[in-house]
Amino acid sequence: MPGVTARTRRRLLASVGLSLAVAGALAAADLAGALATVQARAVDYLFSSRPPERARATVVVAIDQRTYGELLPRYGTMVTWPRTLYARALDRLREAAPRVVFLDMFFDAPKAEDAELAAAMRRAGNVVMPVEGRGPRAGRPAPGVAQEFAAFVRSVPALHDAGMAEGMVNITTDRDSVVRSLPLLLRSGGRAHPAPARVVAARVVRRPRVLDEPPERGVLYAAGRAIPLFGDGQLRINYLGPSSSPERGGPLPTMSFVDVLEGRFDPELLRDRIVLVGLTMRGVDEHATPTTSEARMWGVEVFAHAVETILADRYLESVAPATGAALLAGAALLAGLFTALARPLRAVAAILVVLALYLLATVILFERGVLLDLAVPPAALGLACAATLVYRVLFEQAEQRRVRGVIARYLSPAVSRWVLEEPSRLNLGGEIREMTVLFSDIRGFTTLAGALDPRALVALLNEHMSAMAAAVFRHDGVLDKFIGDAIMAFWNAAQDHARRACATALDMVAALHALRADWERRGLPRLELGVGLNTGPMVVGNMGSRDRLAYTVMGDAVNVASRLEGLSTLYGARIVTGEPTRAAAGDAFVFRSLDVVAVKGRRDPLTVHELLGRRGETAGDVAALLEEYERGVQLYRARRWAEAARLFAGLHARAPADGPSALYYRRSLAFVEQPPGDDWDGV
């Protein structure tokens, strides 16, 4: 990967490995069924987050608490109710002309009124009766068959034979006892029994048979539809909303059984509808569903929602396994890459955005009948992020602390970070870079060393070096070495290295002024500082042996900087720079031209300048002095030495401490008395 550091490559490889490990662990847990309940409950939130929808085909006739309360004084408890009540209710319903009536009631013991109820069922001609499987057997049944039972129970033969059809009313729950699906085909005694939802749907669309074609794994053909199944032949019920009742309403139109008996209902509400008659009393046939929280849902309502799912083709299907695996791996890798490449807070923010987009897509697809996994991919996002963060904290931070401890003694914090981005930079070797180098030296240090007590000299030198090193680090320079009383530093971690070096030199001079005031109070001698700056290509890297390295710079531009520092004494200037440094520093600083000099070791002469200060911070009379100074230098180079001498004499009188003006004054006087030859070029 070009342009990517080795450290970043290691981090990326580690994050990919950790992300794939997280994805693999989650996939294994998913295949083992350990996350089934979490996934199912996550989908439940999608049901609870959308508003209820009104049923289009079904009506529930509820044997509810009000029915029980009104019939109890006359007929006693439910087990003693005469079956003529149900016969009368069927006759009332027949007058309203419903399409199908599902009587979700078992009459498993014969009574005297059975003949009257059977006659009412025959008059209606559209009654579906329940069948219930007992004694579930182990093993996987045939494709499309959810469960096999040892036996089944149904109503007494007289009533069973009077019905139009029958449906298996077994309701299955998930591990958390929530009804999210319904088996559409069960088997007992070698015979397949369809669920009421299938029977009712087939009769509504006037299909001659309940089952159009033999079932296949994953799909059931009935009522002119290819009904998708999941698991062991289960239909995911797309619930319209919470439980319904005559009093509070709900997605399913509901009326009390007693109102039907007494004729207190609007027949138009039942015309061409599917009527499901069943118990809705507390503690009887109650179930938890994805749309119920406080009030539960009764079995007859579960069947009604299943019918609505089939007739409206509102199926819920999971994405293909390959798509699910891709989402899982993609989520883990995306989180790992974000965390590896970005700062932790930015990575977490980006992952939260991805999570929000995924949840939004889940809601949109849910409305279209597609179920995205709401548990595993979000978990992959979080776990991959956490794993990569832990890696960065435990391993990379430890590595950085070790390396930082080694390099902090001679690199600035900014350059330390630069090296930490690519630890291989600490290997033996170098690279050519455009850089700026600085040399500083205390003038007259040899004389000072002979005049001071050694301990006082060391203390003074340490104070000076500490202040100078602080100036270097403040502008992100590399403190290369101390050479007696001299300092060598360079800049290579930023594009504006020349400006940083110039600012450092000015800070060094200012720091020396502050120290000098304190030294004078302590009776110590007054020190002066000379600084040389130069910019150009140089080799930077670790030089030396494999056992001992020195992070330093080498090259012609470095040698020139050392020579420029030596020229500071000759010109009486504190900071001398080469032309490349002046050009690279731009307009942020004030310079003046010193001379064109021949430097030892170079064939071509150099234009050198003095750095005076930051633009906008120099004194007001400096501009006028510089203007006269530049005019004097032009006169000098034009061989008009008498005029130059008069001008520099005036400048020297106004600014006696200005070394360059004094030097040009002496040179001009010397050339007036003894002019150079015709080949003099000002160097």
Coordinates of N, CA, C and O in Angstrom, one line a residue, residues 229-297:
L229 N -41.9 -19.8 4.0 CA -41.8 -20.3 5.4 C -40.3 -20.2 5.9 O -39.4 -20.0 5.1
F230 N -40.2 -20.3 7.2 CA -38.9 -20.3 7.7 C -38.8 -21.4 8.8 O -39.9 -21.8 9.3
G231 N -37.6 -21.8 9.2 CA -37.5 -22.8 10.2 C -38.1 -24.1 9.8 O -38.0 -24.6 8.6
D232 N -39.0 -24.6 10.6 CA -39.6 -25.9 10.4 C -41.1 -25.7 9.9 O -42.1 -26.1 10.5
G233 N -41.2 -25.0 8.7 CA -42.5 -24.8 8.1 C -43.4 -23.8 8.9 O -44.6 -23.9 8.9
Q234 N -42.8 -22.7 9.4 CA -43.5 -21.6 10.1 C -43.7 -20.4 9.2 O -42.9 -20.0 8.4
L235 N -44.9 -19.8 9.4 CA -45.2 -18.6 8.8 C -45.0 -17.4 9.8 O -45.5 -17.4 10.9
R236 N -44.1 -16.5 9.4 CA -43.9 -15.3 10.2 C -45.2 -14.4 10.1 O -45.6 -14.0 9.1
I237 N -45.8 -14.2 11.3 CA -47.0 -13.4 11.3 C -46.6 -11.9 11.3 O -45.9 -11.4 12.1
N238 N -47.1 -11.2 10.3 CA -46.9 -9.7 10.2 C -48.1 -9.1 10.9 O -49.1 -8.7 10.3
Y239 N -48.0 -8.9 12.2 CA -49.0 -8.4 13.1 C -49.4 -7.0 12.7 O -48.5 -6.2 12.4
L240 N -50.7 -6.7 12.7 CA -51.1 -5.4 12.3 C -51.0 -4.4 13.5 O -51.0 -3.2 13.3
G241 N -51.0 -4.9 14.7 CA -50.9 -4.1 15.8 C -51.1 -4.8 17.1 O -51.0 -6.1 17.1
P242 N -51.5 -4.2 18.2 CA -51.7 -4.8 19.5 C -53.0 -5.5 19.5 O -53.8 -5.6 18.6
S243 N -53.4 -6.1 20.7 CA -54.6 -6.8 20.9 C -55.8 -5.8 20.7 O -55.7 -4.6 21.0
S244 N -56.9 -6.4 20.3 CA -58.1 -5.6 20.1 C -59.2 -6.0 21.1 O -59.2 -7.1 21.7
S245 N -60.2 -5.2 21.2 CA -61.4 -5.5 22.0 C -62.6 -4.6 21.6 O -62.3 -3.5 21.0
P246 N -63.8 -5.0 21.9 CA -64.9 -4.1 21.5 C -64.9 -2.7 22.2 O -65.3 -1.7 21.6
E247 N -64.3 -2.7 23.4 CA -64.3 -1.4 24.1 C -63.2 -0.4 23.6 O -63.5 0.7 23.4
R248 N -62.0 -0.9 23.5 CA -60.9 0.0 23.2 C -60.5 -0.1 21.7 O -59.6 0.7 21.2
G249 N -61.2 -0.9 20.9 CA -60.9 -1.0 19.5 C -59.6 -1.7 19.2 O -59.1 -2.5 20.0
G250 N -59.0 -1.4 18.1 CA -57.7 -2.1 17.7 C -57.7 -2.4 16.3 O -58.6 -2.0 15.5
P251 N -56.6 -3.0 15.8 CA -56.5 -3.3 14.4 C -57.6 -4.3 13.9 O -57.9 -4.2 12.7
L252 N -58.0 -5.2 14.7 CA -59.1 -6.2 14.3 C -60.4 -5.7 14.8 O -60.7 -5.5 16.0
P253 N -61.4 -5.5 13.8 CA -62.8 -5.2 14.3 C -63.3 -6.3 15.2 O -63.2 -7.5 14.8
T254 N -63.8 -6.0 16.3 CA -64.2 -7.0 17.3 C -65.5 -6.6 17.9 O -65.8 -5.5 18.2
M255 N -66.4 -7.7 18.0 CA -67.7 -7.5 18.7 C -67.9 -8.6 19.7 O -67.4 -9.7 19.5
S256 N -68.7 -8.3 20.7 CA -69.0 -9.3 21.7 C -69.9 -10.4 21.2 O -70.9 -10.1 20.5
F257 N -69.7 -11.6 21.7 CA -70.6 -12.7 21.3 C -72.0 -12.5 21.7 O -73.0 -12.8 21.0
V258 N -72.2 -11.9 22.9 CA -73.5 -11.7 23.4 C -74.3 -10.7 22.5 O -75.5 -10.8 22.3
D259 N -73.6 -9.7 21.9 CA -74.2 -8.8 21.0 C -74.7 -9.5 19.7 O -75.7 -9.1 19.1
V260 N -73.9 -10.5 19.3 CA -74.3 -11.2 18.1 C -75.6 -12.0 18.5 O -76.5 -12.1 17.7
L261 N -75.6 -12.7 19.6 CA -76.7 -13.4 20.1 C -78.0 -12.6 20.1 O -79.1 -13.0 19.6
E262 N -77.9 -11.4 20.6 CA -79.0 -10.5 20.7 C -79.3 -9.6 19.5 O -80.2 -8.8 19.5
G263 N -78.5 -9.8 18.4 CA -78.7 -9.0 17.2 C -78.3 -7.6 17.3 O -78.7 -6.8 16.5
R264 N -77.4 -7.3 18.3 CA -77.0 -5.9 18.5 C -75.7 -5.6 17.7 O -74.6 -5.3 18.3
F265 N -75.7 -5.7 16.4 CA -74.5 -5.4 15.6 C -75.0 -5.0 14.2 O -76.1 -5.2 13.8
D266 N -74.0 -4.4 13.5 CA -74.3 -3.9 12.1 C -73.9 -5.1 11.2 O -72.7 -5.4 11.0
P267 N -74.8 -5.7 10.5 CA -74.5 -6.8 9.6 C -73.5 -6.4 8.5 O -72.8 -7.3 8.0
E268 N -73.5 -5.1 8.1 CA -72.6 -4.7 7.0 C -71.1 -4.9 7.5 O -70.2 -5.0 6.6
L269 N -70.9 -4.9 8.8 CA -69.5 -5.1 9.2 C -69.0 -6.5 9.0 O -67.8 -6.7 9.0
L270 N -69.9 -7.4 8.8 CA -69.6 -8.8 8.6 C -69.7 -9.3 7.1 O -69.2 -10.4 6.8
R271 N -70.3 -8.5 6.3 CA -70.6 -9.0 5.0 C -69.3 -9.2 4.2 O -68.5 -8.4 4.1
D272 N -69.3 -10.4 3.6 CA -68.1 -10.9 2.8 C -66.8 -10.9 3.6 O -65.7 -10.9 3.1
R273 N -66.9 -10.9 4.9 CA -65.7 -10.9 5.8 C -65.5 -12.3 6.3 O -66.3 -13.2 6.2
I274 N -64.3 -12.5 6.9 CA -64.0 -13.7 7.6 C -64.2 -13.5 9.1 O -63.6 -12.6 9.7
V275 N -65.1 -14.3 9.7 CA -65.5 -14.1 11.1 C -64.8 -15.2 11.9 O -64.9 -16.4 11.5
L276 N -64.1 -14.9 12.9 CA -63.4 -15.8 13.8 C -64.0 -15.7 15.2 O -64.0 -14.6 15.8
V277 N -64.6 -16.8 15.6 CA -65.3 -16.8 16.9 C -64.4 -17.5 17.9 O -64.0 -18.7 17.7
G278 N -64.1 -16.9 19.0 CA -63.2 -17.5 20.0 C -63.2 -16.8 21.3 O -63.8 -15.7 21.5
L279 N -62.5 -17.4 22.3 CA -62.4 -16.9 23.7 C -61.5 -15.7 23.8 O -60.3 -15.8 23.2
T280 N -61.9 -14.7 24.5 CA -61.0 -13.5 24.8 C -61.1 -13.2 26.3 O -61.2 -12.0 26.6
M281 N -61.2 -14.2 27.1 CA -61.3 -13.9 28.6 C -60.0 -14.0 29.2 O -59.1 -14.8 28.8
R282 N -59.8 -13.3 30.3 CA -58.5 -13.3 31.0 C -58.1 -14.7 31.5 O -58.9 -15.4 32.1
G283 N -56.8 -15.0 31.2 CA -56.3 -16.3 31.7 C -56.6 -17.5 30.8 O -56.2 -18.6 31.1
V284 N -57.3 -17.3 29.7 CA -57.7 -18.4 28.8 C -57.1 -18.1 27.4 O -57.4 -17.1 26.8
D285 N -56.3 -19.0 26.9 CA -55.7 -19.0 25.6 C -55.0 -17.6 25.3 O -55.2 -17.1 24.2
E286 N -54.3 -17.1 26.3 CA -53.6 -15.8 26.1 C -52.1 -16.1 25.7 O -51.5 -17.1 26.1
H287 N -51.6 -15.2 24.9 CA -50.2 -15.4 24.4 C -49.5 -14.0 24.3 O -50.2 -13.0 24.0
A288 N -48.2 -14.0 24.5 CA -47.4 -12.8 24.3 C -47.0 -12.8 22.8 O -46.7 -13.8 22.2
T289 N -47.1 -11.6 22.2 CA -46.7 -11.4 20.8 C -45.8 -10.2 20.7 O -45.6 -9.4 21.6
P290 N -45.2 -10.0 19.5 CA -44.3 -8.8 19.4 C -45.0 -7.5 19.6 O -44.3 -6.5 19.9
T291 N -46.3 -7.4 19.4 CA -47.0 -6.1 19.5 C -47.7 -6.0 20.9 O -48.5 -5.0 21.0
T292 N -47.6 -6.9 21.8 CA -48.2 -6.8 23.1 C -47.2 -6.5 24.2 O -46.1 -7.1 24.2
S293 N -47.6 -5.6 25.1 CA -46.7 -5.3 26.2 C -47.4 -5.6 27.5 O -47.1 -6.5 28.3
E294 N -48.5 -4.8 27.7 CA -49.3 -5.0 29.0 C -50.4 -6.0 28.7 O -50.5 -7.0 29.5
A295 N -51.3 -5.8 27.7 CA -52.4 -6.7 27.4 C -51.9 -7.8 26.5 O -51.2 -7.5 25.5
R296 N -52.2 -9.0 26.7 CA -51.8 -10.1 25.8 C -52.8 -10.3 24.7 O -53.8 -9.6 24.7
M297 N -52.5 -11.2 23.8 CA -53.3 -11.5 22.7 C -53.9 -12.9 22.7 O -53.2 -13.8 23.1

